[in-house]
Tab-separated table of C-alpha atoms and ligand atoms in Angstrom:
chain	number	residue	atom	x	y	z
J	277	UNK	CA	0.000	0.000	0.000
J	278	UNK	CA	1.663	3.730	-1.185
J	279	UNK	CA	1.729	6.410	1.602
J	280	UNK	CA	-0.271	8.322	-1.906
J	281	UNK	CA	-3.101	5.869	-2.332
J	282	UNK	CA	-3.570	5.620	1.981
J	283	UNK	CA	-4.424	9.753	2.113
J	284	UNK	CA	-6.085	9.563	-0.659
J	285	UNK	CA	-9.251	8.557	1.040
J	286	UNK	CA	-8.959	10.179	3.719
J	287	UNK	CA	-8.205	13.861	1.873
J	288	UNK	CA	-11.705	13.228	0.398
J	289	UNK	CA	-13.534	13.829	4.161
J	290	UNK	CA	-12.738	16.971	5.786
J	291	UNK	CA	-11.422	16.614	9.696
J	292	UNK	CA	-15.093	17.039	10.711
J	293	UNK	CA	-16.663	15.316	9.130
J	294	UNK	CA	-14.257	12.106	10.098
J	295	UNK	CA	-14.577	13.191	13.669
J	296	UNK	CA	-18.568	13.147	13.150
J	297	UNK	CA	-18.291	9.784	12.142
J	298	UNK	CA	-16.403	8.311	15.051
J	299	UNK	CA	-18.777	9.967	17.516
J	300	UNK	CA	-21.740	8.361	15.564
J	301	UNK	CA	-20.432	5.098	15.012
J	302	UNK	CA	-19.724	5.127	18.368
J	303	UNK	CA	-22.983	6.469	20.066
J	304	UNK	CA	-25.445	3.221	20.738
J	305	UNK	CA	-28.692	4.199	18.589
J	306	UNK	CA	-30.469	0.568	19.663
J	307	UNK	CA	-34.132	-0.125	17.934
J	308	UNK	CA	-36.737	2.396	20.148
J	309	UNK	CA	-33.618	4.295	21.731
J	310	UNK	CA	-32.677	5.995	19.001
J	311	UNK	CA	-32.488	9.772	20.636
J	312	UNK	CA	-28.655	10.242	21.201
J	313	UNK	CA	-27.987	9.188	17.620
J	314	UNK	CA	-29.999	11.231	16.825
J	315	UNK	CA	-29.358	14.481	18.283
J	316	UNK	CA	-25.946	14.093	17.127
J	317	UNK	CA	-26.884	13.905	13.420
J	318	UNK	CA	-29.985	16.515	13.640
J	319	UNK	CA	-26.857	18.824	15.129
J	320	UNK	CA	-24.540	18.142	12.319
J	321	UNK	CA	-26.829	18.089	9.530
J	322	UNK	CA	-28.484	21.676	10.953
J	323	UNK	CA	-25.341	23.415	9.383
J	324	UNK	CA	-25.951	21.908	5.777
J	325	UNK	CA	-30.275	22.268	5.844
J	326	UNK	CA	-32.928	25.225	5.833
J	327	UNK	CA	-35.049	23.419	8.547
J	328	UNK	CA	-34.716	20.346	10.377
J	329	UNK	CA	-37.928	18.304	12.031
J	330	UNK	CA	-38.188	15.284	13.999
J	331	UNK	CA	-41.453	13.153	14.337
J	332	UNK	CA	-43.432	11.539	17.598
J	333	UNK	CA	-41.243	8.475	16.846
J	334	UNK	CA	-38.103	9.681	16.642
J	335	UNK	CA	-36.972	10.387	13.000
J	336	UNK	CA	-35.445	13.028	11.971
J	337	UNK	CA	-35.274	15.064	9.160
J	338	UNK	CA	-33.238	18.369	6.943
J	339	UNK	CA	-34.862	19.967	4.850
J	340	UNK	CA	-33.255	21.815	2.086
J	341	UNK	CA	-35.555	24.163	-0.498
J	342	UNK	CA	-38.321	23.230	1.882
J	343	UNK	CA	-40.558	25.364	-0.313
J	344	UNK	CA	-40.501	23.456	-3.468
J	345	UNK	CA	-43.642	21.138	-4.448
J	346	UNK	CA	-41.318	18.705	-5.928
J	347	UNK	CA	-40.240	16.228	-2.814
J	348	UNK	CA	-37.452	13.863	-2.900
J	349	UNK	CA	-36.050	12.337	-0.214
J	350	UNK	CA	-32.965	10.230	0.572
J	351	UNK	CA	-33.088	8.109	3.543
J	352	UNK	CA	-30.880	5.977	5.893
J	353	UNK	CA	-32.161	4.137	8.764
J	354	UNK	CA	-30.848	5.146	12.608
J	355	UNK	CA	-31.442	2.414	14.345
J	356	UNK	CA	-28.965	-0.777	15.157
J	357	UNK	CA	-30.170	-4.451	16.223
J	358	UNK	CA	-29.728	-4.674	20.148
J	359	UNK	CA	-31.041	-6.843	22.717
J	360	UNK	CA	-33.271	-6.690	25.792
J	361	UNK	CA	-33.219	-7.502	29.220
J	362	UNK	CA	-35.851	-10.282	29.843
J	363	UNK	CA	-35.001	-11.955	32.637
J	364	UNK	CA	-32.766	-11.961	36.194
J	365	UNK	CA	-31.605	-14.766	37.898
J	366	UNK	CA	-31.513	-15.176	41.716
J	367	UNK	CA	-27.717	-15.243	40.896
J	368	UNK	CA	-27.511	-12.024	39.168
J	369	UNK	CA	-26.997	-13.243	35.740
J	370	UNK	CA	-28.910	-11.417	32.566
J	371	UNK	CA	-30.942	-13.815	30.283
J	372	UNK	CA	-32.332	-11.396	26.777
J	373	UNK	CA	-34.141	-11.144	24.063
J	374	UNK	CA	-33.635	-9.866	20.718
J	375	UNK	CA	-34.392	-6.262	19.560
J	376	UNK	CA	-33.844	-6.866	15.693
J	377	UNK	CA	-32.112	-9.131	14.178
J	378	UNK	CA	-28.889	-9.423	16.246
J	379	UNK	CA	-26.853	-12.464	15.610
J	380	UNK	CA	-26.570	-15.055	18.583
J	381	UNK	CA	-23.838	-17.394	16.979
J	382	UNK	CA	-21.127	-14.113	17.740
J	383	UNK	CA	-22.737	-13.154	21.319
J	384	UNK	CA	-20.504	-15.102	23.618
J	385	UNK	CA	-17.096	-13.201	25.229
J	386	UNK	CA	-18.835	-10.307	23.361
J	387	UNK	CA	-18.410	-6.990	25.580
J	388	UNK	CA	-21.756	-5.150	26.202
J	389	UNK	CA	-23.742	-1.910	27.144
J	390	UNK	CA	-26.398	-2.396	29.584
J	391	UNK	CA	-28.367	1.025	28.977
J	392	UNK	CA	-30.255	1.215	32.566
J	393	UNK	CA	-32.191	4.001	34.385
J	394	UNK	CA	-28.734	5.190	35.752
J	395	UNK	CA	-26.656	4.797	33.038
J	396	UNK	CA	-24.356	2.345	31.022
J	397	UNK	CA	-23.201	-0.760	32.533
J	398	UNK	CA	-20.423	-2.936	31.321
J	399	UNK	CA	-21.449	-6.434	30.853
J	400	UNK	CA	-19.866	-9.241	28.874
J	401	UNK	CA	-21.890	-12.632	27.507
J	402	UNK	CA	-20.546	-15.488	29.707
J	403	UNK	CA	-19.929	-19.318	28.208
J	404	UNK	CA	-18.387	-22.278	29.414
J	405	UNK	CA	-14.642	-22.468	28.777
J	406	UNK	CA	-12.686	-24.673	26.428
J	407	UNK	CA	-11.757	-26.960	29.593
J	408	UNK	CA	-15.713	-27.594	30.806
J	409	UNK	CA	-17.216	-28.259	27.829
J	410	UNK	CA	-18.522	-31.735	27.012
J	411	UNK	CA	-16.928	-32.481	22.820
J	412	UNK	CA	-15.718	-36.081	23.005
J	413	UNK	CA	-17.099	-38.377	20.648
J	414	UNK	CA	-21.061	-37.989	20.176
J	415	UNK	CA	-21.962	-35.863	22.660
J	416	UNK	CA	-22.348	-32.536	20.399
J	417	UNK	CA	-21.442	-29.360	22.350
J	418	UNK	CA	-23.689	-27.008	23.287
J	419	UNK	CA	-24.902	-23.986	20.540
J	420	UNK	CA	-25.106	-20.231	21.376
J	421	UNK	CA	-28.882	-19.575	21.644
J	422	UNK	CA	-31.169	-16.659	22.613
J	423	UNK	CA	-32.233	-19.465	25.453
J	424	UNK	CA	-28.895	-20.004	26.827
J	425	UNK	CA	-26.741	-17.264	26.326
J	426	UNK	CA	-26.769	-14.547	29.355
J	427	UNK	CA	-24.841	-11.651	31.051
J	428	UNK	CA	-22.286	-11.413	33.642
J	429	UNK	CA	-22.265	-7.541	34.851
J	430	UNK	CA	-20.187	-8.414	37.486
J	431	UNK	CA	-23.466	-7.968	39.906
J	432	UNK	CA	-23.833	-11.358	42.837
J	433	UNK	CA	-27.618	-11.262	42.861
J	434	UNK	CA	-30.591	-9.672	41.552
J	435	UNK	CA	-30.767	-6.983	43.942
J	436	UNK	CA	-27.422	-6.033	43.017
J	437	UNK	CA	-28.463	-6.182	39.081
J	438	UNK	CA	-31.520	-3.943	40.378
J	439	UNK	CA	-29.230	-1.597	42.368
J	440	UNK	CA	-27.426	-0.931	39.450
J	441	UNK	CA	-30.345	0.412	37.621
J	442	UNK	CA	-31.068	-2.678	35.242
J	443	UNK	CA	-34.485	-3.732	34.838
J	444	UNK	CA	-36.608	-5.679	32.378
J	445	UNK	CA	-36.359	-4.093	28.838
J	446	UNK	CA	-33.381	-2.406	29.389
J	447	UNK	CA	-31.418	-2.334	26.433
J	448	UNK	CA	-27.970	-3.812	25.733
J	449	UNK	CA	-25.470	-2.602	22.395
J	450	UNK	CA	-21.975	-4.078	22.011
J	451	UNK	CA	-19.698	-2.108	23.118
J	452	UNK	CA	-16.919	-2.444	20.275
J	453	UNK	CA	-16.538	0.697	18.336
J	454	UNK	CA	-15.225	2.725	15.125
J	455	UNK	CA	-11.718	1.338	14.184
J	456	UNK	CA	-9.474	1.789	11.165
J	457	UNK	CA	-7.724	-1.326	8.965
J	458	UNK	CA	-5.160	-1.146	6.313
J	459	UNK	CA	-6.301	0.374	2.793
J	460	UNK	CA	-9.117	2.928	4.286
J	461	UNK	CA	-10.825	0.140	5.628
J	462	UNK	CA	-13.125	0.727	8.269
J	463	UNK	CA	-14.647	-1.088	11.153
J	464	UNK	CA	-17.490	-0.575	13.308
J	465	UNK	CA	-20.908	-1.623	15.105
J	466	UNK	CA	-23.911	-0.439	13.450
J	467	UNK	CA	-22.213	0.127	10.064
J	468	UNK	CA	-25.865	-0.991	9.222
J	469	UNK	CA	-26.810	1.515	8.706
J	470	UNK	CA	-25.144	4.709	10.602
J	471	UNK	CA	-22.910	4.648	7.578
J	472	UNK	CA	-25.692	5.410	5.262
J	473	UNK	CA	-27.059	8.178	7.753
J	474	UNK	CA	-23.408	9.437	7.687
J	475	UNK	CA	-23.493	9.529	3.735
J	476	UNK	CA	-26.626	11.530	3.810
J	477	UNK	CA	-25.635	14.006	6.021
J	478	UNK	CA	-22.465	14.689	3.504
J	479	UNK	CA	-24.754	14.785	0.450
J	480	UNK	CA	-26.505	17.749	2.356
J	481	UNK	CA	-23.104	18.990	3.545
J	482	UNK	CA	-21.544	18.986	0.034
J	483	UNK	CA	-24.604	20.655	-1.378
J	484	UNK	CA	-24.524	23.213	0.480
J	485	UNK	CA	-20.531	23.933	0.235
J	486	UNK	CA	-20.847	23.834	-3.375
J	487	UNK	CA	-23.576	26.455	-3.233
J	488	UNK	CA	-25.696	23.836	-5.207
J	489	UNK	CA	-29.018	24.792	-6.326
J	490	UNK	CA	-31.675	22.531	-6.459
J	491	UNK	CA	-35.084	22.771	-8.469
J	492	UNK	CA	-36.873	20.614	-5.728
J	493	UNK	CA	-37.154	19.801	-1.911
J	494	UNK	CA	-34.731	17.463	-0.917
J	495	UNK	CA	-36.062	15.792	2.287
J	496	UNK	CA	-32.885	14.047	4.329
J	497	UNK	CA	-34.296	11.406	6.153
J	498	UNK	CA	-32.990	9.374	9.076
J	499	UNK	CA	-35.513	6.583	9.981
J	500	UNK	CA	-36.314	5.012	12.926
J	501	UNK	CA	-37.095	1.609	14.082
J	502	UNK	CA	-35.901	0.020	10.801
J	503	UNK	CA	-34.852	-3.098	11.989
J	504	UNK	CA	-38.450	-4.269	13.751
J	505	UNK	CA	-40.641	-4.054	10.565
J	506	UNK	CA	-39.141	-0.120	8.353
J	507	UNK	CA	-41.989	1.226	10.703
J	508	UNK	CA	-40.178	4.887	10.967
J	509	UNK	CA	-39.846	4.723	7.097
J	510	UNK	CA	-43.276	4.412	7.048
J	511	UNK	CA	-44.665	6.648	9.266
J	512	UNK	CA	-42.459	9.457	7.787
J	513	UNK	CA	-43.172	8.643	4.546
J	514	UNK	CA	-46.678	9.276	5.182
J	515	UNK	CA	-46.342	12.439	6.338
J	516	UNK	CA	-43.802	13.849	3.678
J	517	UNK	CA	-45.598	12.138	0.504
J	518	UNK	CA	-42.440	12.137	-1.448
J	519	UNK	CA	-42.640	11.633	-5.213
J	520	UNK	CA	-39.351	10.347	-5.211
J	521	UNK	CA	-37.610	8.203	-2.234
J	522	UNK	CA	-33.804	7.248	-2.372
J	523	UNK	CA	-33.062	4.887	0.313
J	524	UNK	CA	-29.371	3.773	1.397
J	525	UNK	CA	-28.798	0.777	3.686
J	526	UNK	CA	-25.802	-2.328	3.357
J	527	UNK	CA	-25.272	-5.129	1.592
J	528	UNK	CA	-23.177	-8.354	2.389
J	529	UNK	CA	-19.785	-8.760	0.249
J	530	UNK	CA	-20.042	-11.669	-1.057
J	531	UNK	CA	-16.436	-12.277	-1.737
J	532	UNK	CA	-16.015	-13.242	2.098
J	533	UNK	CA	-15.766	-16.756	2.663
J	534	UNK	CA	-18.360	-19.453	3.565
J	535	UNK	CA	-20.897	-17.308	1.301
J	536	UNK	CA	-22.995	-19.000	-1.488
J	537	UNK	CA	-23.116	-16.983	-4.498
J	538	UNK	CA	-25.316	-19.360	-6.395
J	539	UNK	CA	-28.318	-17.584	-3.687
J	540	UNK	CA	-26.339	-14.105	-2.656
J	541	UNK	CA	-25.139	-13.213	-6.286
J	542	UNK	CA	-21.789	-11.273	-7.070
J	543	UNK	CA	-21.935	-8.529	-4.653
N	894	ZN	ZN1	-29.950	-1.782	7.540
């Protein structure tokens, strides 16, 4: 990798708009929580729109030309899969359930945020080490599930879960965050789909840097509550009555390993 092709990336986002990413990457948005997310990207895209507006539910939206008849939006959802708090053993150990479609097979050792009534908590998904589990022969080891996987917050009982502000539907976020690889490769929770939020947000930044002028409304959407059913998506779009919707969200590369490209196609 050339020292020239490295900066070239990164000399296409201005300083701020790389620090805004880290910050949103790293702010926990979970499905129904959405409201630090999205202050932070209501305050950065404020700079770029003529109006911004947020609905009952949480989604918010810029609003350049807001004048025009002619709507279009582009869109990006805020939300990221998560899990809940369902039950508390006698113990003090943290069984869940899921808030969207977060994946159980990577859960255990995973670090976590329990978001409780007095803050975040650390947590971390417990399983049976190497040495204790049963894989001799026939007898088939045991398989992460929603069932069986649970929480160590370090708490020795319920009451001490309790004391520490955890209750039933609290929600919990991994707690890994924005990181950089080799070749401008980035890493992050929630990439799905804070990175197409972040995109947005620099379409209405670069518009309005380049003094563009528009011959419509452009509508910058970030949804809420994606991941449960595109309800924010729907309820906004009901309200706005776009004639013309861009939506942005992730796909799976399909060069990875273990994929089958006969069913996911070249991607
Ligand atoms: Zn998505």
């Amino acid at each position: 990798m050339s020292k020239e092709k490295k900066s070239k990336a990164k000399a296409m986002l201005p300083e701020a708009s790389m620090a805004f990413l880290k910050n949103y990457i790293n702010t926990p948005s979970p499905v129904g929580f959405e409201s630090s997310g999205q202050k932070l990207w209501l305050n950065y895209i404020k700079n770029y729109t003529d109006t911004t507006f947020t609905d009952t539910y949480g989604t918010a939206v810029g609003v350049i030309n807001p004048t025009e008849l002619f709507k279009v939006v582009i869109e990006a959802h805020a939300d990221e899969i998560s899990w809940y708090v369902n039950y508390i053993t006698d113990q003090g150990l943290i069984y869940l359930k899921r808030n969207g479609g977060v994946d159980h097979q990577i859960a255990p050792s995973m670090r976590v945020v329990i978001h409780g009534k007095k803050g975040p908590v650390k947590a971390v998904f417990g399983w049976p080490a190497i040495h204790t589990r049963i894989s001799n022969g026939d007898q088939k080891e045991n398989q992460p599930k929603v069932e069986n996987l649970f929480l160590d917050c370090g708490a020795r009982s319920k009451k001490e879960v309790e004391a520490l502000g955890i209750h039933i539907g609290a929600v919990v976020t991994y707690s890994d965050g924005f990181d950089e690889l080799a070749n401008d490769y980035w890493i992050g929770r929630a990439f799905d789909n804070r990175i197409g939020g972040f995109m947005i947000a620099e379409v209405a930044r670069l518009i309005k840097e380049n003094k563009v002028k528009l011959p419509f409304a452009l509508y910058i959407v970030n949804a809420v509550q994606e991941e449960i059913g595109l309800r924010g998506a729907e309820m906004i779009a009901r309200r706005i009555k776009p004639d013309v919707a861009i939506i942005t969200d992730v796909t799976h590369d399909t060069q990875t390993p273990m994929i089958n490209k006969n069913i996911e196609g070249d991607v």
